[in-house]
Amino acid sequence: MAQKMLQFVRTEKRMPDKREAAARRHDFDEIYGEFDQSGAEEQSSRCSQCGVPFCQVHCPLHNNIPDWLKLTAEGRLEEAYEMSSATSNLPEICGRICPQDRLCEGNCTIEQSTHGTVTIGSIEKYINDTAWDRGWVKPRIPARERAQSVGIIGGGPGGMAAAEQLRAKGYEVHVYDRYDRIGGLMMYGIPGFKLEKYVVDRRVKLLADQGVIFHTNFEVGRDATLADLRAKHDAVLIATGVYKARDLDAPGSELGNIIPALKYLTISNRQGLGDTVPDYDSGALNASGKNVVVIGGGDTAMDCVRTAIRQGAKSVKCLYRRNRANMPGSQREVHNAEEEGVEFVWQSAPEAFEGKDGVVTGVRAHRIHLGVADASGRQTPQVIDGSGYVLEADLVIKALGFDPEDLPALFGEAGLKVSRWGTVTVNFRTMMSSLDGVFAAGDIVRGASLVVWAIRDGRDVAEHMHSYLLQKAEAGTTAAAVAAE
Ligand SMILES: Cc1cc2nc3c(=O)[nH]c(=O)nc-3n(C[C@H](O)[C@H](O)[C@H](O)COP(=O)(O)OP(=O)(O)OC[C@H]3O[C@@H](n4cnc5c(N)ncnc54)[C@H](O)[C@@H]3O)c2cc1C
Ligand code: SF4
C-alpha cells in the first residue's frame, strides 16, 4: 500500500534483520537480510523530503535519494530502480558496503534531529536486488558503434564503472586485469559476509553481455607495456588500485606466520570461491585453532578479525594504538566484530614479535597514552614507559594500510608522473595523466579509499575520455587511422 512521507515521527528506524552472531560466526554469508516490500515502503516513508537533501550532498554519487525513497514508499519500484541506477553503476553493492554512517545516513536530517536516520543503504540494496530478481537490469547496449577503442587497466569498481559508461557510448572496451577474476578488491579483498561474490559476478556478466571484452591473467608490465596499450587503443585508463602493503619494522618481523592482510583475505576469498588453495588447506594461512592477533584499526583489520572468527580461531584480538572513538574503521563493523567474539585491545602498539623455531609465538606490545591533538585534530599516541606486555599469538596479521606500487617502473614508462606518495598525478580538470591519452581513476589517484568513490571517478573519467576521443576522431588521429598510414 502506498505510504505517505514524513512518517519518522510515528515509525521507528528499522534495519533488515541481522543474523544472530552465534549463527553467522560459522559461515561467510552476508549478515543482513533483505527488507520485504512492506518493510521497504514503511522505512522509505520516514524520509522528510528535505528541500536541501544533505544525504544526497554527502553521497559521492549524488544519488537522488529522496526521490527514490518516495517512489519506493509509493510502491513504484521499477521507477525507483530507474532513478537509482541512473547515477550508479553498482547500486546494490554500495547499498551493502558503503560506510553509510559517514556518508548519506550520517547526514540525514532526521538523524540530526535524533529520530534515527532513514536506512538508505538497505533500501538501495532492496530496490536493486529486486530489479535483478524481476529481470529489469539489462545490459546497456550502445545505439551505435564507434570506430575507436579504449584499454582499461584494472577491473575493480573504478574500471568497471568506466567500462560500462564508455561501452554504452559505443566504444570498443577492453579491460585488462592481472587477476583471474574481474572485480578487484570487491572480489578478493572484501569478505563474503559483507558482499557475497555472486553479486559481483552478475555485474561482470552484465558488462560482458554489453560487449565489454575482458582479458584476465593479463598483467600490464609483464604481458604488455603501457606503450603497447597506447599503440593499440585510442585512450587508456589506469585503474589499478593500491596494493603495496605498509609494513611494520619491528624486531622479529621475519618470523613465520606474520602475514599481510590482503594475502590473508585473498586466500580466504579464493577458498570461498571454490579454488584449491594449498596454503589454506595445509593450515599455514588458515586461522583455525590459532590465537590470532590483527594489528590495525581500519576496515581491512575488521575484515581480518571477522574472517579469523569464521575460520574457527581459538582467540582473535585486534591491537590498535588509539581508542574506539579515534579508529578509522566503521563503528558498525566494530560492533559486529564484538558481537562475533573479537576482543579489542585499545591504546596498544606492537614493539616486537617473539618466536620459537622460526615461527611467531607472541606480540610484545606497550600501552599508549593519547596526548594533545596534532594539526589533523587527532590525539598523538605516546608510549607509556614500562608498560610492555606480551599477547600470545600463532598468527599475526598486519593490516596497516596500502600504498601504490611503483607504476612508472612496473609499466616501463618513466614519463608517467606520480606524486610523492606514488599515486598517479592527473590534471583534475581532465583526469588525464602526464601522458597524452592516458587517464587515471580510483584508488591509484586518491590513495586507498572507497568503492563508491571509485565508481564516481570511473563515471567522471569516462566523460573526460569521451571528450578526448571525440576531438581525436574529428582530427582524424584514431589508432586505426594511424596504423593504416
Ligand atoms: C580488505 C578491504 C576491505 C574493504 N572494504 C570496503 C568496504 O566495506 N566499503 C568500501 O566502500 N570500500 C572498501 N574497501 C576499499 C575498496 O575496495 C577500494 O577503495 C576500491 O576497490 C578501489 O577501486 P579501484 O577500482 O580503484 O581498485 P581495485 O578494486 O583495487 O581494482 C584494481 C584492479 O586492478 C588490477 N591491477 C592492478 N595492477 C594491474 C596491472 N599491472 N595489470 C593489470 N591489472 C592490474 C587488480 O588486479 C584489480 O583487479 C576495502 C578495501 C580492502 C582492502
Ligand atoms: S552510494 Fe553509498 S553514500 Fe550514496 S546513497 Fe548509496 S549507500 Fe549512501
PDB file of N, CA and C in Angstrom, residues 151-153 176 218-233 235-238 240 407-414 416 435 438:
ATOM      1  N   GLY A 151      41.457   1.030 -23.729  1.00  0.00           N
ATOM      2  CA  GLY A 151      42.014  -0.038 -22.891  1.00  0.00           C
ATOM      3  C   GLY A 151      41.944   0.406 -21.446  1.00  0.00           C
ATOM      4  N   ILE A 152      41.381  -0.439 -20.602  1.00  0.00           N
ATOM      5  CA  ILE A 152      41.263  -0.097 -19.177  1.00  0.00           C
ATOM      6  C   ILE A 152      42.127  -1.084 -18.391  1.00  0.00           C
ATOM      7  N   ILE A 153      43.083  -0.558 -17.649  1.00  0.00           N
ATOM      8  CA  ILE A 153      43.944  -1.440 -16.842  1.00  0.00           C
ATOM      9  C   ILE A 153      43.356  -1.506 -15.438  1.00  0.00           C
ATOM     10  N   TYR A 176      41.840  -5.038 -18.925  1.00  0.00           N
ATOM     11  CA  TYR A 176      42.970  -5.935 -18.647  1.00  0.00           C
ATOM     12  C   TYR A 176      43.112  -6.066 -17.137  1.00  0.00           C
ATOM     13  N   PHE A 218      46.164 -10.991 -17.138  1.00  0.00           N
ATOM     14  CA  PHE A 218      46.940 -10.131 -18.039  1.00  0.00           C
ATOM     15  C   PHE A 218      47.500  -8.988 -17.207  1.00  0.00           C
ATOM     16  N   GLU A 219      48.790  -9.047 -16.952  1.00  0.00           N
ATOM     17  CA  GLU A 219      49.397  -8.014 -16.109  1.00  0.00           C
ATOM     18  C   GLU A 219      50.150  -7.018 -16.984  1.00  0.00           C
ATOM     19  N   VAL A 220      49.731  -5.771 -16.903  1.00  0.00           N
ATOM     20  CA  VAL A 220      50.457  -4.733 -17.644  1.00  0.00           C
ATOM     21  C   VAL A 220      51.776  -4.512 -16.903  1.00  0.00           C
ATOM     22  N   GLY A 221      52.852  -4.572 -17.652  1.00  0.00           N
ATOM     23  CA  GLY A 221      54.187  -4.574 -17.037  1.00  0.00           C
ATOM     24  C   GLY A 221      54.840  -5.931 -17.243  1.00  0.00           C
ATOM     25  N   ARG A 222      54.026  -6.969 -17.373  1.00  0.00           N
ATOM     26  CA  ARG A 222      54.543  -8.324 -17.624  1.00  0.00           C
ATOM     27  C   ARG A 222      54.116  -8.810 -19.014  1.00  0.00           C
ATOM     28  N   ASP A 223      52.819  -8.710 -19.283  1.00  0.00           N
ATOM     29  CA  ASP A 223      52.306  -9.232 -20.560  1.00  0.00           C
ATOM     30  C   ASP A 223      52.254  -8.171 -21.657  1.00  0.00           C
ATOM     31  N   ALA A 224      52.359  -6.935 -21.281  1.00  0.00           N
ATOM     32  CA  ALA A 224      52.412  -5.818 -22.251  1.00  0.00           C
ATOM     33  C   ALA A 224      52.925  -4.604 -21.497  1.00  0.00           C
ATOM     34  N   THR A 225      53.507  -3.668 -22.235  1.00  0.00           N
ATOM     35  CA  THR A 225      53.889  -2.403 -21.596  1.00  0.00           C
ATOM     36  C   THR A 225      52.745  -1.417 -21.777  1.00  0.00           C
ATOM     37  N   LEU A 226      52.841  -0.325 -21.060  1.00  0.00           N
ATOM     38  CA  LEU A 226      51.832   0.725 -21.250  1.00  0.00           C
ATOM     39  C   LEU A 226      51.908   1.243 -22.688  1.00  0.00           C
ATOM     40  N   ALA A 227      53.135   1.332 -23.218  1.00  0.00           N
ATOM     41  CA  ALA A 227      53.308   1.815 -24.605  1.00  0.00           C
ATOM     42  C   ALA A 227      52.571   0.897 -25.587  1.00  0.00           C
ATOM     43  N   ASP A 228      52.602  -0.414 -25.349  1.00  0.00           N
ATOM     44  CA  ASP A 228      51.873  -1.350 -26.221  1.00  0.00           C
ATOM     45  C   ASP A 228      50.377  -1.008 -26.232  1.00  0.00           C
ATOM     46  N   LEU A 229      49.827  -0.775 -25.040  1.00  0.00           N
ATOM     47  CA  LEU A 229      48.382  -0.489 -24.969  1.00  0.00           C
ATOM     48  C   LEU A 229      48.055   0.856 -25.594  1.00  0.00           C
ATOM     49  N   ARG A 230      48.965   1.816 -25.449  1.00  0.00           N
ATOM     50  CA  ARG A 230      48.718   3.140 -26.056  1.00  0.00           C
ATOM     51  C   ARG A 230      48.719   3.038 -27.579  1.00  0.00           C
ATOM     52  N   ALA A 231      49.538   2.145 -28.089  1.00  0.00           N
ATOM     53  CA  ALA A 231      49.581   1.991 -29.551  1.00  0.00           C
ATOM     54  C   ALA A 231      48.323   1.286 -30.056  1.00  0.00           C
ATOM     55  N   LYS A 232      47.780   0.415 -29.216  1.00  0.00           N
ATOM     56  CA  LYS A 232      46.637  -0.399 -29.638  1.00  0.00           C
ATOM     57  C   LYS A 232      45.298   0.345 -29.498  1.00  0.00           C
ATOM     58  N   HIS A 233      45.217   1.193 -28.469  1.00  0.00           N
ATOM     59  CA  HIS A 233      43.927   1.847 -28.178  1.00  0.00           C
ATOM     60  C   HIS A 233      44.010   3.359 -28.358  1.00  0.00           C
ATOM     61  N   ALA A 235      42.619   5.495 -26.300  1.00  0.00           N
ATOM     62  CA  ALA A 235      42.816   6.086 -24.969  1.00  0.00           C
ATOM     63  C   ALA A 235      42.969   4.924 -23.984  1.00  0.00           C
ATOM     64  N   VAL A 236      43.708   5.203 -22.910  1.00  0.00           N
ATOM     65  CA  VAL A 236      43.948   4.163 -21.908  1.00  0.00           C
ATOM     66  C   VAL A 236      43.582   4.722 -20.540  1.00  0.00           C
ATOM     67  N   LEU A 237      42.974   3.872 -19.715  1.00  0.00           N
ATOM     68  CA  LEU A 237      42.657   4.271 -18.336  1.00  0.00           C
ATOM     69  C   LEU A 237      43.449   3.398 -17.368  1.00  0.00           C
ATOM     70  N   ILE A 238      44.138   4.043 -16.448  1.00  0.00           N
ATOM     71  CA  ILE A 238      44.814   3.302 -15.370  1.00  0.00           C
ATOM     72  C   ILE A 238      43.881   3.299 -14.162  1.00  0.00           C
ATOM     73  N   THR A 240      44.269   0.845 -11.416  1.00  0.00           N
ATOM     74  CA  THR A 240      44.932  -0.352 -10.861  1.00  0.00           C
ATOM     75  C   THR A 240      44.845  -0.479  -9.348  1.00  0.00           C
ATOM     76  N   LEU A 407      54.388   2.447 -10.267  1.00  0.00           N
ATOM     77  CA  LEU A 407      53.829   2.249 -11.618  1.00  0.00           C
ATOM     78  C   LEU A 407      54.775   2.642 -12.753  1.00  0.00           C
ATOM     79  N   PRO A 408      55.491   3.771 -12.665  1.00  0.00           N
ATOM     80  CA  PRO A 408      56.392   4.083 -13.785  1.00  0.00           C
ATOM     81  C   PRO A 408      57.384   2.945 -14.035  1.00  0.00           C
ATOM     82  N   ALA A 409      57.915   2.338 -12.979  1.00  0.00           N
ATOM     83  CA  ALA A 409      58.866   1.227 -13.148  1.00  0.00           C
ATOM     84  C   ALA A 409      58.121  -0.011 -13.664  1.00  0.00           C
ATOM     85  N   LEU A 410      56.970  -0.309 -13.066  1.00  0.00           N
ATOM     86  CA  LEU A 410      56.214  -1.511 -13.436  1.00  0.00           C
ATOM     87  C   LEU A 410      55.751  -1.457 -14.898  1.00  0.00           C
ATOM     88  N   PHE A 411      55.324  -0.275 -15.325  1.00  0.00           N
ATOM     89  CA  PHE A 411      54.800  -0.120 -16.687  1.00  0.00           C
ATOM     90  C   PHE A 411      55.897   0.199 -17.698  1.00  0.00           C
ATOM     91  N   GLY A 412      57.158   0.357 -17.223  1.00  0.00           N
ATOM     92  CA  GLY A 412      58.249   0.711 -18.135  1.00  0.00           C
ATOM     93  C   GLY A 412      58.009   2.069 -18.783  1.00  0.00           C
ATOM     94  N   GLU A 413      57.507   3.039 -17.976  1.00  0.00           N
ATOM     95  CA  GLU A 413      57.117   4.330 -18.546  1.00  0.00           C
ATOM     96  C   GLU A 413      57.553   5.457 -17.602  1.00  0.00           C
ATOM     97  N   ALA A 414      58.803   5.893 -17.757  1.00  0.00           N
ATOM     98  CA  ALA A 414      59.352   6.902 -16.846  1.00  0.00           C
ATOM     99  C   ALA A 414      58.592   8.217 -16.941  1.00  0.00           C
ATOM    100  N   LEU A 416      55.478   8.730 -16.893  1.00  0.00           N
ATOM    101  CA  LEU A 416      54.212   8.753 -16.139  1.00  0.00           C
ATOM    102  C   LEU A 416      54.482   9.417 -14.781  1.00  0.00           C
ATOM    103  N   LEU A 435      50.750  11.687 -19.530  1.00  0.00           N
ATOM    104  CA  LEU A 435      50.896  11.108 -20.873  1.00  0.00           C
ATOM    105  C   LEU A 435      49.622  11.357 -21.674  1.00  0.00           C
ATOM    106  N   VAL A 438      46.320   9.068 -21.724  1.00  0.00           N
ATOM    107  CA  VAL A 438      46.333   8.099 -20.612  1.00  0.00           C
ATOM    108  C   VAL A 438      45.681   8.768 -19.401  1.00  0.00           C
TER     109      VAL A 438
END
